Amino acid sequence: MPAGRPGPAAQSARRPPPLLPLLLLCVLGAPRAGSGAHTAVISPQDPTLLIGSSLQATCSVHGDPPGATAEGLYWTLNGRRLAPELSRVLNASTLALALANLNGSRQQSGDNLVCHARDGSILAGSCLYVGLPPEKPFNISCWSKNMKDLTCRWTPGAHGETFLHTNYSLKYKLRWYGQDNTCEEYHTVGPHSCHIPKDLALFTPYEIWVEATNRLGSARSDVLTLDILDVVTTDPPPDVHVSRVGGLEDQLSVRWVSPPALKDFLFQAKYQIRYRVEDSVDWKVVDDVSNQTSCRLAGLKPGTVYFVQVRCNPFGIYGSKKAGIWSEWSHPTAASTPRSERPGPGGGACEPRGGEPSSGPVRRELKQFLGWLKKHAYCSNLSFRLYDQWRAWMQKTHKTRNQDEGILPSGRRGTTRG
Amino acid sequence: MSRREGSLEDPQADSSISPLPHLEAKIRQTHSLARLLTKYAEQLLQEYVQHQGDPFGLPGFSPPRLPVAGLSAPAPGHAGLPAPERLRLDAAALSALQPLLDVVRRHQAELNPRAPRLLRRLEDAARQARALGAAVEAVLAALGAETRGPPAEPAAAAAAAAVAAATAATDAGVFPAKVLGLRVCGLYREWVSRTEGDLGQLVPGGPA
């Protein structure tokens, strides 16, 4: 009996002959005795084929009275009538079909190949599965939330388009002992992800890989080896507060709390802050805030609303040497800088204690500050406190100047320290 | 029983029937449920054909309307039957639909695993068919009519046989299984809609 010529990895879905139920059930393709109706059987039934391969199929008619003829039969594929030249009558009761260079299946439930009688009625059907075997999944990345679980994500090979339903299975095992385990909670952070909620060991490496399987074959990713402690992330820092620094019109103070889930664990958190002007989509990022829970943003525009977010990286947890995984950003917190008569210097950066001068406007100001320091300071030690004093002095002298010139009302003397 | 006996306003109604307001409320509630499920059944059918691919969704597509074991479409003479008899047939059909919808869902879970909405609708339909069938039986009981069905064991055996037959159909090939699923979803829509109509005739102020 003619059959499709699949590629080397193809598996043709061979179905057993249809059962003839004892009950009053008529299955499409099974004859009904004494009814005068014709039915047919298509072969092969539900084949699986590689894209670009060929298919030869037959539709054999039988019925009551006997002598059903293939005359007038025709084929449709996914509802479209196939050209007559693709068919030929093999014998009195059998119509053959030859399809070449098959395209990938239009739907995952299979392409519907149907044999019709002359009057258009459906005699039989078969579903074609045309696609590709899976390619090797790659780019596996995993992270553990507060060391309690593990979530992994991967990229399917060939960007996932096999035209066939492809099953992805994340497997894991302890590197030196233990059996293979299979992740069970899929699609937790996207279509190619899985979540392992419990029973994970620390201080020992895991091997993790992904197996992809469809009707045409299977593929396995490279193995990723990791220790849970090296891929820890945490919740965003809670209780982020942003406030003004007294009357300083170009600064805001940001304070937050270390993520409580990790409070019992030994680690050196580092933080990142990002902020943007209310009407902008461009975030400015302040890196390497190191292990502190407050920071001051400087060089901001006066009279402007800023949104601020903070995230945490619990690197060095339990002595891990790896970089750790950044948490999600905290919910945005907003605050506004005080208004000023003179335009602000634009964007700035958060200065850590004793930190290096940063680029842009802050550097320019610090240069001025150093010049002032030479004249007024009795010690050459640089400190943020002295910088603040200078800034307050700058503001005071500017306001005094403006008062003298009638710009500001009198009585607004000095600044409040943040 | 005559057709008039199905009406709540029949003065010759048996005095042993549950108090009228309670019955009326029960009928209204069940009618509302049937109306809602008719809409859901239509959505299920549309979702189903979409995932089977053409020609299933095309106008004019008509595979043979073959009988499904233990269940057929409402007969042409259904509307002419007395109300209790109609409701008994409705309840029996809804009861038979639940295992068949389960079979269709199981098969679609293999054929269309990435169609969660379809699978959820099929799962919901099985539960809703059972719930509506139970609600109709409660109305029948409140009407004082027997919920005359086959004894429990033969009914369970009939359900198992229907499931076995449906499973055999799916073993015969994917296309027959798609057709069977279409038939079951179509029967579900027909019977839920029929139930809505039958209950609507009992709602006071509804069509006679």
XYZ file of C-alpha atoms in Angstrom:
626
model
C 0.000 0.000 0.000
C 1.538 3.277 -0.971
C 2.787 5.424 1.857
C 4.579 8.734 2.347
C 8.331 8.894 1.907
C 9.434 10.579 5.092
C 12.962 11.744 5.888
C 15.342 9.609 7.880
C 14.077 10.746 11.282
C 10.396 10.573 10.437
C 8.087 8.373 12.360
C 4.918 7.514 10.559
C 2.032 7.270 13.020
C 0.797 3.790 12.250
C -2.688 3.368 13.621
C -4.286 -0.007 14.210
C -7.199 -0.919 11.966
C -10.376 0.792 13.087
C -12.355 -1.145 15.657
C -15.936 -1.966 14.789
C -17.793 -1.076 17.953
C -20.553 -3.339 19.108
C -22.665 -0.377 20.127
C -24.601 1.961 17.865
C -21.572 4.025 16.947
C -20.512 4.695 13.424
C -16.986 5.954 13.029
C -16.084 7.854 9.950
C -14.322 5.362 7.719
C -16.126 2.247 8.989
C -18.859 0.696 6.846
C -22.475 0.524 7.883
C -24.169 -2.648 6.811
C -27.308 -2.450 4.749
C -27.423 1.319 4.681
C -26.607 1.776 1.006
C -23.938 4.265 1.961
C -20.336 4.315 0.819
C -17.421 5.020 3.116
C -13.700 4.901 2.592
C -10.359 4.414 4.230
C -7.360 6.669 3.664
C -3.879 5.250 3.882
C -1.600 6.218 5.490
C -3.575 7.307 8.481
C -2.079 10.297 10.307
C 1.480 10.156 8.947
C 4.330 12.298 10.232
C 6.612 13.785 7.580
C 9.578 16.099 7.211
C 9.073 19.474 5.559
C 9.933 19.151 1.898
C 9.176 15.457 1.704
C 6.576 13.754 -0.467
C 3.407 11.862 0.326
C 1.599 9.193 -1.613
C -1.828 8.363 -0.248
C -4.824 6.309 -1.302
C -8.544 6.528 -0.712
C -10.224 3.126 -0.973
C -13.980 3.138 -1.199
C -16.176 0.350 0.034
C -19.829 0.182 0.832
C -23.128 -1.389 0.224
C -24.062 -2.349 -2.455
C -20.599 -3.541 -3.428
C -18.821 -2.207 -6.434
C -18.284 1.285 -5.163
C -16.252 3.214 -7.653
C -13.397 5.659 -7.418
C -14.958 7.592 -10.269
C -15.619 11.158 -9.307
C -13.718 11.065 -6.025
C -11.539 14.046 -5.176
C -9.225 15.287 -2.453
C -9.109 18.402 -0.303
C -6.305 19.517 2.003
C -7.255 21.943 4.765
C -10.489 22.658 2.951
C -8.884 23.442 -0.421
C -9.572 21.181 -3.362
C -6.389 19.646 -4.758
C -5.612 19.832 -8.444
C -6.893 16.822 -10.407
C -3.468 16.153 -11.879
C -2.212 15.233 -8.408
C -4.665 12.303 -8.307
C -5.022 9.177 -10.341
C -7.346 6.219 -10.281
C -5.411 3.155 -9.192
C -8.247 0.751 -9.627
C -12.016 0.728 -9.655
C -12.295 1.558 -5.984
C -9.075 3.386 -5.176
C -7.984 6.932 -5.860
C -4.307 7.764 -5.307
C -2.747 11.102 -4.443
C 0.839 12.321 -4.837
C 1.994 15.444 -2.999
C 5.543 16.736 -3.243
C 7.606 19.242 -1.297
C 5.237 19.467 1.622
C 5.047 22.678 3.672
C 4.942 22.708 7.450
C 1.581 21.901 9.028
C -0.791 24.785 9.282
C -2.085 23.806 12.709
C -0.698 21.672 15.474
C -3.669 19.309 15.358
C -2.571 18.254 11.878
C -3.459 19.173 8.307
C -6.821 17.733 7.264
C -6.570 15.555 4.150
C -10.095 14.530 3.131
C -11.444 12.180 0.483
C -14.763 13.294 -1.018
C -17.419 11.573 -3.061
C -18.578 13.091 -6.319
C -21.383 14.951 -4.527
C -18.906 16.538 -2.094
C -19.802 14.388 0.891
C -16.934 13.364 3.131
C -15.913 9.721 2.882
C -12.757 9.664 4.989
C -10.056 11.844 6.474
C -6.440 11.643 7.602
C -4.346 14.217 9.445
C -0.841 15.040 8.202
C 1.886 16.185 10.555
C 4.589 17.949 8.564
C 7.442 19.621 10.361
C 10.989 19.476 11.631
C 12.681 17.660 14.473
C 13.589 19.933 17.370
C 16.978 21.614 17.521
C 19.091 21.798 20.616
C 17.700 24.213 23.224
C 20.316 26.668 24.437
C 20.969 29.687 26.625
C 19.706 28.180 29.861
C 19.696 30.650 32.729
C 18.507 29.997 36.258
C 17.974 31.949 39.430
C 16.909 31.197 42.966
C 14.606 33.511 44.875
C 15.909 33.810 48.411
C 17.532 30.354 48.088
C 14.151 28.649 48.356
C 13.479 27.646 44.771
C 14.955 27.603 41.289
C 13.492 29.072 38.112
C 15.094 28.406 34.752
C 14.536 29.849 31.333
C 15.871 28.701 27.963
C 15.732 29.463 24.287
C 14.337 26.778 21.961
C 16.590 25.778 19.106
C 15.760 27.239 15.687
C 13.623 29.770 17.538
C 11.104 27.024 18.261
C 9.391 26.797 14.864
C 9.107 23.099 14.130
C 5.485 23.242 12.921
C 4.798 20.358 15.259
C 3.922 20.330 18.912
C 7.284 20.136 20.663
C 7.461 19.212 24.294
C 10.215 20.770 26.414
C 11.248 19.081 29.609
C 13.659 20.633 32.116
C 15.712 18.009 33.906
C 18.046 18.360 36.858
C 20.155 16.239 39.155
C 22.823 16.627 41.791
C 26.127 16.464 40.013
C 27.793 13.625 41.855
C 24.903 11.528 42.949
C 21.148 11.275 42.757
C 18.680 10.489 40.028
C 17.344 12.625 37.221
C 14.430 14.797 38.231
C 11.929 16.504 35.978
C 10.621 20.001 36.559
C 6.827 20.114 36.682
C 5.731 23.760 36.816
C 6.149 25.177 33.325
C 5.563 28.577 31.715
C 6.024 30.447 34.974
C 8.048 33.331 33.473
C 7.399 32.910 29.780
C 6.711 30.056 27.373
C 10.103 28.380 27.870
C 10.574 28.370 31.595
C 10.082 26.090 34.554
C 9.964 26.504 38.308
C 11.293 24.042 40.887
C 9.617 25.074 44.125
C 11.364 23.053 46.808
C 13.751 20.329 47.968
C 16.902 21.974 46.653
C 20.304 21.455 48.199
C 22.843 24.201 48.865
C 26.640 24.055 48.684
C 26.556 21.330 46.048
C 26.374 21.653 42.279
C 23.355 20.768 40.179
C 23.367 19.716 36.551
C 20.497 21.152 34.557
C 19.474 20.531 30.969
C 16.461 20.730 28.652
C 15.113 17.953 26.425
C 12.967 18.800 23.422
C 10.813 16.116 21.812
C 8.314 16.008 18.971
C 6.978 13.435 16.517
C 10.118 13.694 14.399
C 12.778 13.319 17.069
C 14.399 14.839 20.103
C 17.290 17.074 21.089
C 19.055 17.848 24.313
C 20.713 21.062 25.435
C 24.173 21.349 26.892
C 24.327 20.768 30.613
C 24.452 23.791 32.874
C 26.210 23.243 36.183
C 25.481 25.581 39.049
C 25.318 25.926 42.800
C 22.112 27.480 44.061
C 24.138 29.956 46.117
C 25.711 31.382 42.978
C 22.402 32.342 41.390
C 20.539 33.873 44.282
C 18.287 36.820 43.778
C 15.976 38.476 46.218
C 12.890 40.597 46.429
C 13.383 44.264 45.643
C 14.413 46.436 48.589
C 11.291 47.396 50.504
C 10.339 50.729 52.014
C 12.089 52.946 49.495
C 11.697 56.580 50.569
C 12.777 59.583 48.580
C 12.893 62.988 50.242
C 14.352 66.426 49.819
C 17.653 67.372 51.355
C 16.579 70.448 53.214
C 16.424 73.314 50.806
C 18.999 71.966 48.406
C 17.244 72.261 45.094
C 19.383 69.794 43.166
C 19.452 66.878 45.578
C 17.202 64.135 46.807
C 17.859 61.609 49.536
C 16.979 57.959 48.881
C 16.619 55.476 51.694
C 15.581 51.841 51.645
C 15.662 48.673 53.704
C 17.700 45.582 53.022
C 15.472 42.720 51.734
C 14.213 40.984 54.859
C 14.225 37.471 53.403
C 17.995 37.479 53.418
C 18.479 39.084 56.802
C 19.733 35.878 58.357
C 22.156 35.115 55.598
C 25.688 36.309 55.296
C 26.035 38.328 52.166
C 27.258 41.633 50.867
C 24.445 43.321 49.114
C 25.111 45.824 46.445
C 22.440 48.106 45.161
C 21.633 50.039 42.068
C 19.469 53.113 41.860
C 17.798 54.418 38.780
C 15.850 57.608 38.418
C 14.136 59.614 35.755
C 12.324 62.874 35.319
C 8.569 62.497 35.485
C 7.908 63.049 31.801
C 10.884 61.141 30.499
C 11.354 57.494 29.643
C 15.129 57.641 30.004
C 16.414 56.248 33.245
C 19.739 57.248 34.711
C 21.442 54.457 36.602
C 23.664 54.857 39.617
C 25.925 51.869 39.885
C 27.785 50.392 42.742
C 25.979 51.937 45.653
C 27.686 49.138 47.623
C 26.506 47.886 50.949
C 24.532 50.836 52.241
C 20.863 51.594 52.470
C 20.850 55.263 51.688
C 22.173 57.488 49.000
C 21.934 61.060 47.900
C 21.214 61.997 44.319
C 22.889 65.231 43.323
C 22.993 67.466 40.304
C 19.255 67.237 39.751
C 16.999 69.807 38.190
C 15.267 72.060 40.683
C 11.496 72.043 40.859
C 11.261 68.698 39.100
C 9.474 65.483 39.962
C 11.697 62.417 39.875
C 10.801 58.741 39.955
C 13.294 56.534 41.738
C 13.747 52.760 41.917
C 16.229 50.567 43.755
C 17.334 46.981 43.214
C 19.588 44.617 45.108
C 22.212 42.038 44.228
C 23.013 39.660 47.089
C 26.447 38.753 45.902
C 28.838 36.892 48.124
C 26.064 35.058 49.874
C 27.544 32.413 52.153
C 30.888 33.138 50.634
C 29.892 32.652 47.014
C 32.375 34.196 44.620
C 29.828 34.679 41.868
C 28.177 37.942 40.924
C 24.652 37.117 42.076
C 21.485 38.063 40.280
C 19.898 41.489 40.409
C 16.414 41.617 41.893
C 13.506 43.265 40.166
C 13.325 47.020 40.578
C 11.327 48.315 43.515
C 8.058 50.077 42.861
C 8.737 53.631 41.663
C 8.806 56.253 44.385
C 8.408 59.901 43.474
C 9.604 63.137 45.006
C 10.273 66.618 43.762
C 13.271 68.877 44.182
C 12.659 72.346 45.590
C 12.175 75.145 43.131
C 15.050 77.465 42.418
C 15.616 80.762 40.700
C 18.603 79.563 38.826
C 18.531 76.640 36.449
C 19.843 73.350 37.738
C 22.854 71.620 36.285
C 20.857 68.693 34.829
C 21.451 65.044 35.668
C 23.849 63.895 38.331
C 24.900 60.896 40.280
C 24.624 59.534 43.753
C 27.809 60.049 45.691
C 28.773 57.211 47.936
C 30.656 58.036 51.126
C 34.195 58.926 50.281
C 33.548 58.023 46.720
C 35.319 59.102 43.617
C 34.011 62.120 41.794
C 31.700 61.101 38.994
C 31.470 62.441 35.527
C 29.599 65.361 34.073
C 28.237 68.286 36.023
C 29.274 66.948 39.408
C 32.890 66.864 38.366
C 32.662 70.481 37.328
C 31.229 71.404 40.674
C 33.790 69.426 42.549
C 36.519 71.227 40.691
C 35.074 74.457 41.896
C 34.809 72.936 45.338
C 38.461 71.988 45.404
C 39.365 75.497 44.451
C 37.295 76.814 47.296
C 38.806 74.272 49.635
C 42.300 75.500 49.010
C 41.269 78.923 50.148
C 39.007 78.100 53.076
C 39.706 74.658 54.484
C 42.289 74.048 57.166
C 42.734 70.447 56.184
C 43.013 68.910 52.826
C 40.812 65.938 53.634
C 37.943 65.734 51.189
C 34.614 64.717 52.603
C 31.026 64.753 51.584
C 30.202 66.805 54.655
C 32.491 69.574 53.534
C 30.983 69.369 50.063
C 27.524 69.847 51.538
C 28.700 72.799 53.527
C 30.081 74.334 50.404
C 26.864 73.770 48.493
C 24.843 75.326 51.267
C 27.209 78.269 51.256
C 26.876 78.580 47.470
C 23.128 78.642 47.736
C 23.136 81.147 50.556
C 25.402 83.551 48.755
C 23.319 83.210 45.605
C 20.107 84.008 47.499
C 21.698 86.883 49.320
C 22.845 88.241 46.008
C 19.365 87.886 44.588
C 17.843 89.596 47.648
C 20.160 92.502 47.251
C 19.080 92.668 43.658
C 15.424 92.489 44.687
C 14.782 89.038 43.172
C 13.953 87.129 46.406
C 12.012 88.323 49.481
C 14.192 88.996 52.513
C 14.151 86.662 55.508
C 15.069 83.464 53.651
C 18.446 82.949 55.157
C 20.565 79.783 55.148
C 19.652 76.270 54.123
C 18.464 73.237 56.002
C 20.789 70.330 56.035
C 19.308 67.127 54.738
C -49.949 14.661 31.548
C -51.178 17.299 29.137
C -49.210 20.221 27.945
C -51.149 22.527 30.229
C -50.005 20.580 33.236
C -46.542 21.861 32.598
C -47.640 25.427 33.289
C -47.293 26.880 36.734
C -50.578 28.647 36.349
C -52.585 25.462 35.927
C -55.314 25.472 38.604
C -55.538 21.710 38.394
C -51.973 21.302 39.437
C -51.324 18.793 42.163
C -51.472 20.410 45.598
C -48.551 18.308 46.774
C -46.186 20.313 44.558
C -43.673 22.494 46.358
C -44.854 25.968 47.271
C -45.292 27.991 44.113
C -42.858 30.837 44.791
C -40.068 28.403 45.528
C -40.744 26.429 42.373
C -41.024 29.565 40.323
C -37.688 30.781 41.639
C -36.092 27.446 40.913
C -37.381 27.430 37.364
C -36.248 30.989 36.734
C -32.832 30.249 38.142
C -32.395 27.106 36.055
C -33.665 28.889 32.973
C -31.090 31.641 33.510
C -28.388 29.044 33.905
C -29.435 27.333 30.687
C -29.434 30.643 28.857
C -25.910 31.406 30.048
C -24.671 27.938 29.135
C -26.192 28.232 25.675
C -23.950 31.202 25.083
C -20.929 29.307 26.440
C -21.763 26.294 24.280
C -21.741 28.491 21.185
C -18.350 29.891 22.185
C -17.027 26.390 22.777
C -18.098 25.288 19.332
C -16.420 28.258 17.696
C -13.223 27.703 19.667
C -13.274 24.024 18.824
C -13.545 24.403 15.053
C -10.876 27.085 15.070
C -8.333 24.675 16.528
C -9.131 21.740 14.248
C -8.249 23.719 11.136
C -10.103 24.008 7.848
C -12.465 22.664 6.655
C -13.910 22.440 10.191
C -14.572 26.135 10.440
C -15.675 26.684 6.866
C -19.296 27.387 5.997
C -20.851 24.398 4.345
C -18.617 21.917 6.137
C -20.847 18.992 6.961
C -19.292 15.707 7.958
C -21.777 12.888 8.331
C -23.986 13.507 11.372
C -23.413 10.095 12.762
C -25.084 9.079 16.018
C -22.977 9.051 19.146
C -23.471 6.096 21.455
C -26.101 6.790 24.074
C -26.986 10.244 22.753
C -28.772 11.739 19.800
C -29.968 15.188 18.881
C -33.362 16.386 20.102
C -36.009 14.595 18.057
C -38.226 16.634 15.745
C -41.208 15.805 17.906
C -39.523 16.923 21.131
C -41.349 20.225 21.308
C -44.701 18.467 21.170
C -44.077 16.355 24.242
C -45.437 17.191 27.687
C -43.193 19.469 29.701
C -42.060 16.856 32.244
C -41.148 14.442 29.457
C -39.167 17.112 27.669
C -37.308 17.981 30.833
C -36.575 14.315 31.493
C -35.038 13.983 28.060
C -33.075 17.190 28.624
C -31.710 15.917 31.946
C -30.816 12.513 30.469
C -28.998 14.102 27.535
C -27.054 16.483 29.756
C -26.049 13.585 31.960
C -24.829 11.621 28.927
C -22.880 14.618 27.610
C -20.588 14.964 30.588
C -18.426 11.840 29.999
C -18.380 12.461 26.253
C -17.088 15.994 26.773
C -14.406 14.508 29.031
C -13.289 12.185 26.238
C -13.133 15.084 23.799
C -11.113 17.142 26.265
C -8.614 14.317 26.794
C -8.099 13.916 23.106
C -7.802 17.635 22.493
C -5.193 17.777 25.274
C -3.039 15.595 22.999
C -3.965 17.284 19.736
C -3.953 20.892 20.897
C -1.880 21.052 24.096
C -1.140 24.743 23.523
C -4.814 25.674 23.420
C -5.494 26.211 27.128
C -8.665 28.165 26.528
C -10.178 25.362 24.458
C -9.230 22.780 27.050
C -10.630 24.903 29.834
C -13.890 25.427 27.954
C -14.232 21.672 27.414
C -13.550 20.996 31.081
C -16.052 23.664 32.102
C -18.632 22.327 29.659
C -18.467 18.855 31.210
C -19.041 20.308 34.661
C -21.737 22.670 33.462
C -23.601 19.898 31.666
C -23.704 17.918 34.878
C -24.782 20.954 36.881
C -27.561 21.894 34.491
C -28.758 18.296 34.342
C -28.940 18.195 38.129
C -30.786 21.509 38.197
C -33.338 20.237 35.674
C -33.873 17.117 37.771
C -34.450 19.333 40.784
C -37.113 21.240 38.852
C -38.731 17.964 37.870
C -38.757 16.859 41.484
C -40.256 20.165 42.528
C -42.920 19.746 39.862
C -43.803 16.467 41.429
C -42.844 14.565 38.331
C -40.626 11.515 38.555
C -37.127 11.980 37.320
C -37.616 8.697 35.577
C -34.303 7.539 34.272
C -32.638 4.175 34.154
C -31.517 2.712 37.488
C -28.099 3.846 38.673
C -26.113 0.796 37.627
C -27.413 0.562 34.068
C -26.965 4.323 33.700
C -23.357 4.073 34.801
C -22.813 1.148 32.462
C -24.320 3.103 29.596
C -22.015 6.036 30.340
C -18.993 3.759 30.428
C -20.016 2.177 27.159
C -20.433 5.583 25.549
C -16.970 6.575 26.721
C -15.507 3.327 25.439
C -17.136 3.832 22.079
C -15.920 7.405 21.872
C -12.425 6.304 22.803
C -12.566 3.654 20.097
C -13.493 6.376 17.660
C -10.425 8.357 18.612
C -8.286 5.239 18.211
C -9.506 5.004 14.633
C -7.584 8.119 13.671
C -7.183 11.807 14.333
C -9.675 12.978 11.712
C -12.510 10.789 13.046
C -11.665 12.026 16.531
C -11.902 15.641 15.362
C -15.276 14.857 13.781
C -16.492 13.146 16.940
C -15.478 16.159 19.015
C -17.337 18.438 16.645
C -20.400 16.221 16.952
C -20.246 16.188 20.756
C -19.798 19.961 20.988
C -22.671 20.379 18.550
C -24.913 18.072 20.599
C -23.985 19.955 23.746
C -25.066 23.211 22.146
C -28.297 21.689 20.849
C -29.317 20.176 24.160
C -28.440 23.201 26.273
C -30.389 25.386 23.885
C -33.286 22.914 23.948
C -33.246 22.935 27.750
C -33.351 26.721 27.765
C -36.383 26.629 25.493
C -38.183 23.984 27.541
C -37.620 25.859 30.780
C -38.596 29.112 29.162
C -42.049 27.702 28.558
C -42.426 27.065 32.282
C -41.342 30.510 33.393
C -44.439 32.488 34.402
C -45.050 35.103 31.801
C -42.910 33.194 29.344
C -44.081 31.828 25.984
C -46.859 29.179 26.247
